[in-house]
Amino acid sequence: MLKRLPHESSSDKIYQLRGALMMVAVPLVLVTIVLYVLPSISSNESIEDYTLTHRKISPDNRASSSYAVVFDAGSSGSRVHVFHFDRNLNLVHIGKDLELFVQIKPGLSAYAQNPQQAAESLITLLDKAESVVPLEFRPKTPVRVGATAGLRALEGDASDRILEAVRELLKQRSTLKSGPNAVTVLDGTQEGAFQWVTINYLLGNLGKDYSKTIGVVDLGGGSVQMAYAISEADSAKAPKVPGGEDPYVKEMFLRGRKYYLYVHSYLHYGLLAARAEILKVSDDSGNSCVLAGFDGYYNYGGKSFNSSSSPSGSRLNECKTMALKALKVNESKCTHMKCTFGGIWNGGGGDGQKNLFVASFFFDRAAEAGFADPNLPIVKVRPVDFEVAAKRACQTKLEEAKSAYQRVEEGNLPYLCMDLVYQYTLLVAGFGLDPRQQITLVKKVQYRDALVEAAWPLGSAIEAVSSS
């Protein structure tokens, strides 16, 4: 016979129910305690950023820091930047500075006929860069060589041969980590985007709303870039570009926030390249942008251009007309809502462009012309200041300029009127700025207790370290 189970009492049922409730409640309580004890994650911080920032790492763990070496092979010279990061991608001191920065002249494009000599010109920079990277870090330290507009402007296979010679130099002479794409010609979109990342990183803007970021105009030797963050709605209105060209908008995810970055690079419109374009306007006759008393030639991109002053010397208004022709401001049709110059969409403007930092040759010429203190990292000016300085320079003869503008290198003196007129024209007629709008000339940016060069290589280094 089967044995009958005794009848369960009410107390037995209550006991069993209490046990089941405890099995569910204990894990819930533990989860609640963990969530309460952990600091909250801010709305601007992604889960990945939170775990990277808050996990506990032993201070003795050497892998918690990293280095990056970036060569900026520009048209006017070559520069090397060495950066040291902690595991949170904050910059760490190298000696008393937050980067090693060394530069030489001329740039790689000056060796168009001799690729081997071009590569060898980087040896002193490479040796100095490696000297500050600890021996055990070198095999895992990414090295990048980013050639910019100077090499882009070379004809034929000259650029490719120079890049191959540089790759061979790194392979034979360096122990740094050199990947298959370590030596490249940066396209203008990359250069502009890296510059925007660099300055906003140093200012602590990454992770904030796009309206809190700053826009950047970077005037190099061979090209000029404009980059600024726009709204998602404006990015959806971006015109389509012909096949093979860089799109107007680059999407970037930085510090837990997605940015729509308007960026465009204008090849042949950097300061040194623009000189050639302005000299072309006058053909072989005298040029009203060249200081009186100069008669010679201007060499750029492997070509030589007749460069002589007009009989009446340099004149502001005539030079403006030539600069406008070089920019093709009134010649190209705008098929979009609003354009800069050459029929290029301007990005729509907006909050991301209101606070504008202008870099590189803008700062250099302003300092040399005397309306910006060269000892300051940033200077507030207006586009009209370039016009005022240009008026004075254009009235100066070459011999007088040698004493009046002692900061200007001898080779640049004949073109001081031209450079300043072009910079004013580029900002106002080209990019559509109000002549009296305040802009910020930037050479370096204060980051913690040090000044850091406001150049695109830091943005490249951040990407290199993040992906290595």
Short mmCIF file of C-alpha atoms in Angstrom, two decimals:
data_model
loop_
_atom_site.label_atom_id
_atom_site.label_comp_id
_atom_site.label_asym_id
_atom_site.label_seq_id
_atom_site.Cartn_x
_atom_site.Cartn_y
_atom_site.Cartn_z
CA MET A 1 0.00 0.00 0.00
CA LEU A 2 1.08 3.50 -0.67
CA LYS A 3 1.88 5.51 2.43
CA ARG A 4 -0.19 8.68 2.67
CA LEU A 5 1.66 11.95 3.25
CA PRO A 6 0.67 13.79 6.38
CA HIS A 7 -1.55 16.79 5.89
CA GLU A 8 0.57 20.02 5.61
CA SER A 9 -0.13 22.59 8.27
CA SER A 10 -0.55 26.34 7.63
CA SER A 11 2.77 27.02 9.38
CA ASP A 12 4.56 24.63 6.97
CA LYS A 13 3.17 26.50 3.97
CA ILE A 14 4.21 29.88 5.41
CA TYR A 15 7.73 28.56 6.03
CA GLN A 16 8.05 27.31 2.44
CA LEU A 17 6.76 30.63 1.06
CA ARG A 18 9.19 32.60 3.21
CA GLY A 19 12.08 30.55 1.86
CA ALA A 20 11.07 31.24 -1.72
CA LEU A 21 10.78 34.97 -1.04
CA MET A 22 14.25 35.02 0.52
CA MET A 23 15.74 33.38 -2.59
CA VAL A 24 14.34 36.21 -4.73
CA ALA A 25 14.85 39.09 -2.31
CA VAL A 26 18.52 38.55 -1.39
CA PRO A 27 19.88 39.00 -4.96
CA LEU A 28 17.68 42.08 -5.42
CA VAL A 29 19.00 43.62 -2.23
CA LEU A 30 22.61 42.91 -3.28
CA VAL A 31 22.10 44.49 -6.70
CA THR A 32 20.52 47.54 -5.06
CA ILE A 33 23.47 47.93 -2.67
CA VAL A 34 25.98 47.68 -5.54
CA LEU A 35 24.14 50.30 -7.59
CA TYR A 36 23.87 52.58 -4.56
CA VAL A 37 27.53 52.29 -3.58
CA LEU A 38 28.96 52.79 -7.09
CA PRO A 39 29.20 56.43 -8.17
CA SER A 40 26.67 57.36 -10.79
CA ILE A 41 27.65 57.67 -14.41
CA SER A 42 27.05 61.14 -15.80
CA SER A 43 24.80 61.54 -18.82
CA ASN A 44 27.81 62.59 -20.90
CA GLU A 45 29.89 59.52 -20.01
CA SER A 46 29.53 56.27 -21.93
CA ILE A 47 29.77 52.89 -20.17
CA GLU A 48 33.10 52.34 -21.90
CA ASP A 49 34.40 55.70 -20.65
CA TYR A 50 33.16 54.94 -17.14
CA THR A 51 34.87 51.58 -16.86
CA LEU A 52 38.05 53.03 -18.34
CA THR A 53 38.07 55.94 -15.92
CA HIS A 54 36.97 54.26 -12.68
CA ARG A 55 38.48 50.78 -12.64
CA LYS A 56 41.30 50.39 -10.14
CA ILE A 57 44.75 49.97 -11.66
CA SER A 58 47.92 49.42 -9.73
CA PRO A 59 50.20 52.46 -9.99
CA ASP A 60 53.07 50.08 -10.65
CA ASN A 61 51.40 48.67 -13.76
CA ARG A 62 53.63 50.00 -16.57
CA ALA A 63 51.04 49.08 -19.22
CA SER A 64 48.80 51.80 -17.84
CA SER A 65 50.62 54.41 -19.95
CA SER A 66 51.46 54.69 -23.61
CA TYR A 67 53.37 56.85 -26.08
CA ALA A 68 52.71 58.00 -29.63
CA VAL A 69 55.08 59.58 -32.17
CA VAL A 70 53.54 61.67 -34.96
CA PHE A 71 55.40 63.42 -37.79
CA ASP A 72 53.68 66.38 -39.39
CA ALA A 73 55.28 66.50 -42.85
CA GLY A 74 53.95 69.85 -44.00
CA SER A 75 54.78 71.98 -47.01
CA SER A 76 56.79 74.53 -45.02
CA GLY A 77 58.68 72.07 -42.81
CA SER A 78 58.68 68.79 -40.92
CA ARG A 79 57.76 68.52 -37.24
CA VAL A 80 57.70 65.67 -34.78
CA HIS A 81 55.38 65.40 -31.79
CA VAL A 82 55.78 62.83 -29.01
CA PHE A 83 52.87 62.37 -26.60
CA HIS A 84 52.63 60.37 -23.37
CA PHE A 85 49.17 59.27 -22.18
CA ASP A 86 47.88 57.58 -19.05
CA ARG A 87 45.31 54.81 -19.47
CA ASN A 88 42.48 57.36 -19.43
CA LEU A 89 44.03 59.18 -22.42
CA ASN A 90 45.05 62.14 -20.30
CA LEU A 91 48.36 63.69 -21.29
CA VAL A 92 51.32 62.98 -19.02
CA HIS A 93 54.47 65.09 -18.78
CA ILE A 94 57.55 64.34 -20.84
CA GLY A 95 60.11 66.18 -18.77
CA LYS A 96 58.70 69.63 -18.01
CA ASP A 97 56.39 69.69 -21.04
CA LEU A 98 53.30 67.73 -22.05
CA GLU A 99 54.85 66.85 -25.41
CA LEU A 100 58.14 66.77 -27.23
CA PHE A 101 57.96 69.13 -30.22
CA VAL A 102 60.82 69.67 -32.66
CA GLN A 103 60.71 71.14 -36.16
CA ILE A 104 63.02 71.58 -39.14
CA LYS A 105 62.88 73.27 -42.54
CA PRO A 106 62.35 72.72 -45.43
CA GLY A 107 59.54 70.17 -45.79
CA LEU A 108 59.59 66.86 -47.66
CA SER A 109 58.13 68.43 -50.80
CA ALA A 110 61.35 70.45 -51.23
CA TYR A 111 63.08 67.17 -52.12
CA ALA A 112 60.77 66.25 -54.99
CA GLN A 113 63.70 65.10 -57.13
CA ASN A 114 65.51 63.22 -54.35
CA PRO A 115 63.28 60.88 -52.28
CA GLN A 116 66.22 59.47 -50.31
CA GLN A 117 67.30 62.93 -49.21
CA ALA A 118 63.71 63.69 -48.22
CA ALA A 119 63.61 60.65 -45.94
CA GLU A 120 67.03 61.41 -44.44
CA SER A 121 65.86 64.90 -43.52
CA LEU A 122 63.72 63.26 -40.82
CA ILE A 123 66.59 61.41 -39.11
CA THR A 124 67.36 64.12 -36.52
CA LEU A 125 63.67 64.35 -35.62
CA LEU A 126 63.36 60.56 -35.36
CA ASP A 127 66.41 60.29 -33.11
CA LYS A 128 65.10 62.98 -30.76
CA ALA A 129 61.66 61.36 -30.66
CA GLU A 130 63.03 57.92 -29.78
CA SER A 131 65.30 59.38 -27.10
CA VAL A 132 62.29 60.33 -24.93
CA VAL A 133 60.41 57.03 -25.37
CA PRO A 134 61.63 54.44 -22.81
CA LEU A 135 63.34 51.47 -24.45
CA GLU A 136 60.75 48.93 -23.31
CA PHE A 137 57.90 51.07 -24.76
CA ARG A 138 59.36 51.56 -28.23
CA PRO A 139 58.15 48.30 -29.90
CA LYS A 140 54.55 49.10 -28.89
CA THR A 141 54.68 52.87 -29.52
CA PRO A 142 52.86 53.73 -32.78
CA VAL A 143 54.67 56.06 -35.16
CA ARG A 144 52.80 57.93 -37.86
CA VAL A 145 54.03 60.17 -40.64
CA GLY A 146 51.25 62.35 -42.00
CA ALA A 147 52.20 64.28 -45.09
CA THR A 148 49.88 67.16 -45.86
CA ALA A 149 49.19 69.47 -48.79
CA GLY A 150 52.81 70.00 -49.81
CA LEU A 151 53.13 66.39 -50.97
CA ARG A 152 49.58 66.34 -52.32
CA ALA A 153 50.59 69.11 -54.70
CA LEU A 154 53.56 67.28 -56.24
CA GLU A 155 53.15 65.97 -59.75
CA GLY A 156 53.60 62.43 -61.03
CA ASP A 157 54.87 59.77 -58.64
CA ALA A 158 57.17 62.11 -56.67
CA SER A 159 54.93 61.87 -53.59
CA ASP A 160 54.78 58.07 -53.68
CA ARG A 161 58.54 57.76 -54.01
CA ILE A 162 59.14 60.06 -51.04
CA LEU A 163 56.66 58.14 -48.88
CA GLU A 164 58.28 54.82 -49.80
CA ALA A 165 61.70 56.18 -48.86
CA VAL A 166 60.33 57.28 -45.47
CA ARG A 167 58.81 53.83 -44.89
CA GLU A 168 62.18 52.23 -45.62
CA LEU A 169 63.89 54.66 -43.23
CA LEU A 170 61.55 53.69 -40.38
CA LYS A 171 61.99 50.00 -41.15
CA GLN A 172 65.78 50.14 -41.11
CA ARG A 173 66.46 52.73 -38.43
CA SER A 174 63.56 52.72 -35.95
CA THR A 175 62.26 50.23 -33.37
CA LEU A 176 58.92 52.05 -33.08
CA LYS A 177 55.71 50.29 -34.12
CA SER A 178 55.19 51.13 -37.77
CA GLY A 179 51.98 49.70 -39.25
CA PRO A 180 51.13 49.28 -42.94
CA ASN A 181 49.38 52.68 -43.02
CA ALA A 182 51.85 54.51 -40.80
CA VAL A 183 53.22 56.68 -43.60
CA THR A 184 50.52 58.34 -45.69
CA VAL A 185 49.42 61.54 -47.31
CA LEU A 186 46.61 62.79 -45.09
CA ASP A 187 43.52 63.80 -46.96
CA GLY A 188 42.18 67.20 -46.03
CA THR A 189 39.22 65.75 -44.16
CA GLN A 190 41.51 63.82 -41.82
CA GLU A 191 43.71 66.84 -41.21
CA GLY A 192 40.77 69.10 -40.43
CA ALA A 193 39.06 66.53 -38.20
CA PHE A 194 42.26 65.82 -36.23
CA GLN A 195 42.79 69.55 -35.70
CA TRP A 196 39.23 69.96 -34.39
CA VAL A 197 39.69 66.99 -32.03
CA THR A 198 43.02 68.36 -30.79
CA ILE A 199 41.78 71.81 -29.79
CA ASN A 200 38.49 70.65 -28.31
CA TYR A 201 40.31 67.88 -26.39
CA LEU A 202 42.73 70.40 -24.89
CA LEU A 203 39.91 72.78 -23.99
CA GLY A 204 37.96 69.98 -22.29
CA ASN A 205 35.01 70.27 -24.67
CA LEU A 206 34.77 66.68 -25.84
CA GLY A 207 31.70 65.02 -24.36
CA LYS A 208 29.76 68.29 -24.24
CA ASP A 209 26.92 69.29 -26.54
CA TYR A 210 28.07 70.31 -30.02
CA SER A 211 27.01 73.91 -29.32
CA LYS A 212 29.66 74.08 -26.58
CA THR A 213 32.52 73.12 -28.91
CA ILE A 214 34.62 75.53 -30.96
CA GLY A 215 35.16 75.72 -34.70
CA VAL A 216 38.62 75.64 -36.27
CA VAL A 217 40.20 77.21 -39.36
CA ASP A 218 43.70 75.86 -39.91
CA LEU A 219 45.81 77.69 -42.49
CA GLY A 220 48.71 75.52 -43.54
CA GLY A 221 51.17 76.02 -46.34
CA GLY A 222 49.39 74.04 -49.05
CA SER A 223 45.78 73.88 -47.86
CA VAL A 224 43.30 75.45 -45.48
CA GLN A 225 40.76 73.47 -43.46
CA MET A 226 37.55 74.52 -41.79
CA ALA A 227 35.92 72.20 -39.26
CA TYR A 228 33.09 72.68 -36.79
CA ALA A 229 30.34 70.60 -35.21
CA ILE A 230 26.83 70.98 -36.59
CA SER A 231 23.42 69.73 -35.50
CA GLU A 232 22.05 66.39 -36.66
CA ALA A 233 19.34 68.26 -38.56
CA ASP A 234 21.92 70.33 -40.47
CA SER A 235 24.02 67.25 -41.19
CA ALA A 236 21.00 65.67 -42.88
CA LYS A 237 20.93 68.65 -45.27
CA ALA A 238 24.54 68.19 -46.37
CA PRO A 239 24.79 68.16 -50.18
CA LYS A 240 26.03 65.04 -51.90
CA VAL A 241 29.57 65.27 -53.27
CA PRO A 242 30.85 63.85 -56.57
CA GLY A 243 32.13 60.29 -56.40
CA GLY A 244 35.60 59.94 -54.90
CA GLU A 245 35.50 63.23 -52.99
CA ASP A 246 35.38 63.49 -49.20
CA PRO A 247 31.84 63.96 -47.79
CA TYR A 248 31.08 67.25 -46.08
CA VAL A 249 30.14 65.62 -42.75
CA LYS A 250 32.21 63.19 -40.71
CA GLU A 251 30.53 61.35 -37.84
CA MET A 252 32.69 60.95 -34.71
CA PHE A 253 31.93 59.35 -31.33
CA LEU A 254 33.98 61.06 -28.63
CA ARG A 255 33.65 60.88 -24.85
CA GLY A 256 30.28 59.22 -25.05
CA ARG A 257 28.75 61.70 -27.47
CA LYS A 258 28.16 61.56 -31.21
CA TYR A 259 29.28 64.57 -33.21
CA TYR A 260 28.44 65.56 -36.76
CA LEU A 261 31.56 67.36 -37.92
CA TYR A 262 31.44 69.60 -40.95
CA VAL A 263 34.92 69.57 -42.40
CA HIS A 264 36.33 70.66 -45.71
CA SER A 265 39.87 71.10 -46.99
CA TYR A 266 40.73 73.55 -49.75
CA LEU A 267 43.80 72.33 -51.62
CA HIS A 268 45.92 75.08 -53.24
CA TYR A 269 44.59 77.64 -50.76
CA GLY A 270 47.12 77.32 -47.95
CA LEU A 271 49.28 80.42 -47.51
CA LEU A 272 52.26 79.26 -49.57
CA ALA A 273 50.11 77.73 -52.30
CA ALA A 274 47.95 80.87 -52.44
CA ARG A 275 51.03 82.93 -53.28
CA ALA A 276 51.43 80.88 -56.44
CA GLU A 277 47.73 81.32 -57.28
CA ILE A 278 47.97 85.11 -56.80
CA LEU A 279 51.13 85.33 -58.91
CA LYS A 280 49.32 83.42 -61.67
CA VAL A 281 46.71 86.20 -61.79
CA SER A 282 49.33 88.74 -62.86
CA ASP A 283 50.95 86.20 -65.18
CA ASP A 284 54.49 87.39 -65.97
CA SER A 285 53.87 91.08 -65.36
CA GLY A 286 54.43 93.00 -62.14
CA ASN A 287 52.22 91.99 -59.22
CA SER A 288 50.54 94.58 -56.99
CA CYS A 289 50.83 92.27 -53.96
CA VAL A 290 54.66 92.07 -54.06
CA LEU A 291 56.57 94.70 -52.07
CA ALA A 292 58.21 97.43 -54.13
CA GLY A 293 61.84 96.72 -54.89
CA PHE A 294 61.59 92.94 -55.28
CA ASP A 295 62.31 91.26 -58.60
CA GLY A 296 62.76 87.50 -58.58
CA TYR A 297 61.01 84.13 -58.64
CA TYR A 298 58.81 82.18 -56.25
CA ASN A 299 59.27 78.43 -56.04
CA TYR A 300 56.44 76.19 -54.88
CA GLY A 301 55.46 72.58 -55.56
CA GLY A 302 58.37 72.01 -57.92
CA LYS A 303 57.42 75.01 -60.09
CA SER A 304 58.84 78.49 -60.44
CA PHE A 305 56.69 81.64 -60.77
CA ASN A 306 57.74 85.09 -61.85
CA SER A 307 57.56 87.32 -58.78
CA SER A 308 58.20 90.99 -59.33
CA SER A 309 56.62 94.12 -57.93
CA SER A 310 54.58 96.37 -60.19
CA PRO A 311 56.14 99.72 -61.18
CA SER A 312 53.92 101.47 -58.61
CA GLY A 313 54.77 98.96 -55.87
CA SER A 314 52.29 97.00 -53.75
CA ARG A 315 48.80 98.47 -53.38
CA LEU A 316 46.11 97.29 -50.98
CA ASN A 317 43.02 97.54 -53.19
CA GLU A 318 44.67 96.09 -56.29
CA CYS A 319 46.05 93.25 -54.19
CA LYS A 320 42.55 92.57 -52.80
CA THR A 321 41.23 92.24 -56.35
CA MET A 322 43.96 89.69 -57.14
CA ALA A 323 43.25 87.73 -53.97
CA LEU A 324 39.54 87.57 -54.85
CA LYS A 325 40.40 86.27 -58.31
CA ALA A 326 42.73 83.65 -56.82
CA LEU A 327 39.94 82.49 -54.47
CA LYS A 328 37.47 82.48 -57.38
CA VAL A 329 34.90 84.03 -55.01
CA ASN A 330 32.81 85.59 -57.80
CA GLU A 331 33.49 83.00 -60.48
CA SER A 332 32.10 79.74 -59.11
CA LYS A 333 28.37 79.14 -58.97
CA CYS A 334 26.86 78.15 -55.63
CA THR A 335 24.35 75.35 -56.09
CA HIS A 336 23.68 75.01 -52.34
CA MET A 337 21.85 77.16 -49.80
CA LYS A 338 25.08 78.97 -48.92
CA CYS A 339 28.68 78.57 -50.01
CA THR A 340 32.14 79.65 -48.93
CA PHE A 341 34.23 79.98 -52.10
CA GLY A 342 34.71 77.76 -55.11
CA GLY A 343 31.09 76.61 -54.88
CA ILE A 344 31.72 74.73 -51.59
CA TRP A 345 28.89 74.27 -49.06
CA ASN A 346 29.63 76.21 -45.87
CA GLY A 347 28.11 73.72 -43.44
CA GLY A 348 25.12 75.86 -42.56
CA GLY A 349 26.79 77.81 -39.72
CA GLY A 350 25.28 77.56 -36.25
CA ASP A 351 26.44 77.36 -32.65
CA GLY A 352 29.44 75.12 -33.38
CA GLN A 353 31.00 77.87 -35.52
CA LYS A 354 30.28 80.91 -33.34
CA ASN A 355 33.42 80.49 -31.25
CA LEU A 356 36.16 80.27 -33.88
CA PHE A 357 39.83 79.43 -33.36
CA VAL A 358 42.19 80.12 -36.27
CA ALA A 359 45.57 78.44 -36.29
CA SER A 360 48.97 78.03 -37.92
CA PHE A 361 49.94 80.78 -40.41
CA PHE A 362 47.20 83.08 -39.12
CA PHE A 363 48.99 83.30 -35.79
CA ASP A 364 52.47 83.50 -37.33
CA ARG A 365 51.75 86.41 -39.68
CA ALA A 366 49.78 88.32 -37.06
CA ALA A 367 52.74 88.07 -34.69
CA GLU A 368 55.21 89.07 -37.39
CA ALA A 369 53.06 92.02 -38.47
CA GLY A 370 52.97 93.28 -34.89
CA PHE A 371 49.32 92.96 -33.85
CA ALA A 372 49.64 89.71 -31.89
CA ASP A 373 52.04 89.03 -29.04
CA PRO A 374 54.20 86.07 -30.13
CA ASN A 375 54.79 85.13 -26.49
CA LEU A 376 51.11 84.47 -25.79
CA PRO A 377 49.53 81.09 -26.60
CA ILE A 378 46.23 82.63 -27.76
CA VAL A 379 45.30 86.15 -28.88
CA LYS A 380 41.86 87.67 -29.51
CA VAL A 381 41.69 89.60 -32.80
CA ARG A 382 39.24 90.50 -35.57
CA PRO A 383 39.57 89.85 -39.31
CA VAL A 384 39.78 93.61 -39.89
CA ASP A 385 43.07 93.61 -37.95
CA PHE A 386 44.63 91.72 -40.86
CA GLU A 387 43.38 94.41 -43.26
CA VAL A 388 44.78 97.22 -41.12
CA ALA A 389 48.16 95.44 -40.92
CA ALA A 390 48.05 94.79 -44.67
CA LYS A 391 47.53 98.48 -45.43
CA ARG A 392 50.70 99.35 -43.56
CA ALA A 393 52.71 96.51 -45.10
CA CYS A 394 51.59 97.30 -48.66
CA GLN A 395 52.87 100.87 -48.27
CA THR A 396 56.32 99.62 -47.26
CA LYS A 397 59.19 99.11 -49.69
CA LEU A 398 61.31 95.98 -49.41
CA GLU A 399 64.38 97.78 -48.03
CA GLU A 400 62.31 99.56 -45.38
CA ALA A 401 60.54 96.30 -44.47
CA LYS A 402 63.80 94.70 -43.37
CA SER A 403 63.99 97.04 -40.38
CA ALA A 404 60.24 97.55 -39.89
CA TYR A 405 59.43 93.82 -39.72
CA GLN A 406 62.39 92.20 -38.05
CA ARG A 407 60.48 89.06 -37.07
CA VAL A 408 59.73 88.19 -40.71
CA GLU A 409 62.14 85.79 -42.38
CA GLU A 410 63.96 87.29 -45.34
CA GLY A 411 62.34 84.93 -47.84
CA ASN A 412 58.85 85.94 -46.67
CA LEU A 413 59.39 89.72 -46.65
CA PRO A 414 58.45 90.37 -50.32
CA TYR A 415 55.09 88.65 -49.69
CA LEU A 416 54.04 90.27 -46.42
CA CYS A 417 51.46 92.53 -48.08
CA MET A 418 50.19 89.58 -50.13
CA ASP A 419 49.94 87.23 -47.14
CA LEU A 420 48.02 89.66 -44.94
CA VAL A 421 45.63 90.68 -47.73
CA TYR A 422 45.01 87.03 -48.55
CA GLN A 423 44.30 86.14 -44.92
CA TYR A 424 41.77 88.97 -44.59
CA THR A 425 40.14 88.04 -47.91
CA LEU A 426 40.01 84.35 -46.97
CA LEU A 427 38.26 85.04 -43.65
CA VAL A 428 35.79 87.65 -44.88
CA ALA A 429 35.10 86.99 -48.58
CA GLY A 430 35.98 83.29 -48.46
CA PHE A 431 34.47 82.06 -45.18
CA GLY A 432 31.95 84.88 -44.79
CA LEU A 433 33.02 86.19 -41.39
CA ASP A 434 32.03 89.63 -40.22
CA PRO A 435 35.17 91.83 -40.41
CA ARG A 436 34.65 92.81 -36.77
CA GLN A 437 33.76 89.39 -35.43
CA GLN A 438 36.08 88.36 -32.62
CA ILE A 439 38.19 85.30 -33.40
CA THR A 440 40.95 83.58 -31.44
CA LEU A 441 44.42 83.17 -32.87
CA VAL A 442 45.82 80.01 -31.36
CA LYS A 443 49.38 78.70 -31.18
CA LYS A 444 49.17 76.62 -28.03
CA VAL A 445 46.41 75.69 -25.59
CA GLN A 446 46.66 75.60 -21.81
CA TYR A 447 46.12 72.03 -20.64
CA ARG A 448 46.41 71.56 -16.90
CA ASP A 449 49.77 73.10 -15.96
CA ALA A 450 51.37 73.23 -19.42
CA LEU A 451 50.97 74.62 -22.93
CA VAL A 452 50.40 72.17 -25.78
CA GLU A 453 50.85 72.85 -29.50
CA ALA A 454 47.45 73.34 -31.12
CA ALA A 455 48.09 71.09 -34.11
CA TRP A 456 46.41 68.07 -35.72
CA PRO A 457 49.05 65.49 -34.63
CA LEU A 458 47.53 65.21 -31.13
CA GLY A 459 44.21 64.16 -32.66
CA SER A 460 46.08 61.59 -34.76
CA ALA A 461 47.96 60.36 -31.69
CA ILE A 462 44.71 59.88 -29.75
CA GLU A 463 43.35 57.75 -32.58
CA ALA A 464 46.62 55.78 -32.93
CA VAL A 465 46.81 54.93 -29.23
CA SER A 466 43.12 54.06 -29.07
CA SER A 467 43.38 51.61 -31.96
CA SER A 468 46.77 50.04 -31.14
#
